[in-house]
XYZ file of C-alpha atoms in Angstrom:
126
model
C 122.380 84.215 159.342
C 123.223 87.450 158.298
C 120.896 89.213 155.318
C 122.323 90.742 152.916
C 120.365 93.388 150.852
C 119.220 91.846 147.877
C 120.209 94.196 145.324
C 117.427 95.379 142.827
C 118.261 94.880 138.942
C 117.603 98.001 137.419
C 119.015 97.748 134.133
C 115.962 95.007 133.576
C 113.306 97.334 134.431
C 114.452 99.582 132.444
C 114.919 97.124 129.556
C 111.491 96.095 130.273
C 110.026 99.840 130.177
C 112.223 100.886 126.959
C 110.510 97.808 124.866
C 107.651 98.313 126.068
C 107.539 102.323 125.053
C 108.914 101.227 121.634
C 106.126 98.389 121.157
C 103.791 101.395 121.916
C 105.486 103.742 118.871
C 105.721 100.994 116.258
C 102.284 99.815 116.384
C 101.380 103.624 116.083
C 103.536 104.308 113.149
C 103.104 103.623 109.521
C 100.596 105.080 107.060
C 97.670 105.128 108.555
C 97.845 103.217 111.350
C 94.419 103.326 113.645
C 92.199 105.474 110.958
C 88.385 104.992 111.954
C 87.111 104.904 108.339
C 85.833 101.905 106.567
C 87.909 102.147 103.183
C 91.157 103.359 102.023
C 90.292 106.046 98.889
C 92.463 106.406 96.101
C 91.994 107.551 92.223
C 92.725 104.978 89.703
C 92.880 104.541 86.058
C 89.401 102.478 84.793
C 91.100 101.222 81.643
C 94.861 100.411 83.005
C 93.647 99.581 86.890
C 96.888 101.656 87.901
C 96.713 103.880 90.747
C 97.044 107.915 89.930
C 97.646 110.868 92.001
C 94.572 111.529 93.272
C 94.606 115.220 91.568
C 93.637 113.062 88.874
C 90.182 112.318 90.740
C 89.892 115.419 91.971
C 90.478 117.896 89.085
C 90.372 115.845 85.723
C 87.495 112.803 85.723
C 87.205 110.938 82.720
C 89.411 108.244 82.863
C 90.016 108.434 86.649
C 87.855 107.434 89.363
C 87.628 106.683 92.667
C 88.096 102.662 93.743
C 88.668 101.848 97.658
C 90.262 99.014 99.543
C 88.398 97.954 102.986
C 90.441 98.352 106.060
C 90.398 94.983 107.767
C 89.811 95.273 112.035
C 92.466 93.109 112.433
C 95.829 93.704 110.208
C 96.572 96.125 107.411
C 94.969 96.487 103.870
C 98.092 97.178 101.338
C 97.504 100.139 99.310
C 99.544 100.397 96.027
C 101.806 103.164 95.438
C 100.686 105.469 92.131
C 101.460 103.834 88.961
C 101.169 100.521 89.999
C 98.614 97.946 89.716
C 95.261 98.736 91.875
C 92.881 95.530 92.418
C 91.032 93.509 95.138
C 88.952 96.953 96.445
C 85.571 98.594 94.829
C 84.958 101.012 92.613
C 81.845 102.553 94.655
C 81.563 102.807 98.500
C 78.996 100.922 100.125
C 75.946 103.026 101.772
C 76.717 104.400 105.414
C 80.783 103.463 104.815
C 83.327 106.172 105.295
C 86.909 106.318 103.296
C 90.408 107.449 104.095
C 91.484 109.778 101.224
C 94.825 111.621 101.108
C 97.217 108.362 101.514
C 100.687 108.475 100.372
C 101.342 108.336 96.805
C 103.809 105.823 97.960
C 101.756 103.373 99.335
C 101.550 101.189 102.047
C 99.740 99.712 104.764
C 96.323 101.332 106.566
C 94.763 99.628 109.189
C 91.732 99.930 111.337
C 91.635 101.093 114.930
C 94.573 100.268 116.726
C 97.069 102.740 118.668
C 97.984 106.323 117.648
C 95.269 106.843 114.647
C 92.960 109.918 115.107
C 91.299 109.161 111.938
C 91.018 112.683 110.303
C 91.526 113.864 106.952
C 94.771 114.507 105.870
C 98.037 112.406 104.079
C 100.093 109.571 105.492
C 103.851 111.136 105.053
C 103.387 111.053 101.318
């Protein structure tokens, strides 16, 4: 019997490796992905229930306020992009909760933990 080397497939490991890496990157992308806050902040409209830039919040009051959307541990809480319709969050944060401000004005998905988040302050690619 004579024994052949048994030839190594390379192009699998590799293949295995390259969606594996990718796997990594995607669950790390998107808006917000893997914030450590509680709630997703953004400034709505009281009488209309649209979202608004949150300058609107910030430097005008009256008919703007705050309303947050809880981050779920597992999945993604949809945030509305400004000018459209804002419901299913709060208008007041619950005692000892923390909120993600400075999402895109586009809107999109934020989850909770996961890979790539560091949780600071800042926008989403808006």
């Amino acid at each position: 019997m004579s024994s052949t080397p048994r030839r190594r497939r390379v192009s699998n490991v590799v293949s295995i490796g390259v969606v594996a890496a990718l796997a990594a990157s995607l669950t790390g992308c998107g808006q917000g992905s893997g914030v450590k806050e509680d709630y997703a902040q953004i400034c709505r409209d009281n009488s209309t229930q649209k979202r608004l830039p949150d300058d609107d919040c910030n430097n005008h009051g009256g008919h703007a306020g705050w309303y947050y959307f809880p981050l779920l541990a597992r999945g993604a809480t949809k945030v509305p992009a400004v000018g459209s319709k804002a419901t299913g969050g709060v208008d007041a944060l619950p005692a000892g909760k923390t909120a993600k401000s400075g999402l895109s004005s586009r809107g999109g998905a934020v989850s909770k933990g996961g890979f790539g988040g560091s949780g600071s302050k800042g926008g989403f690619g808006g």
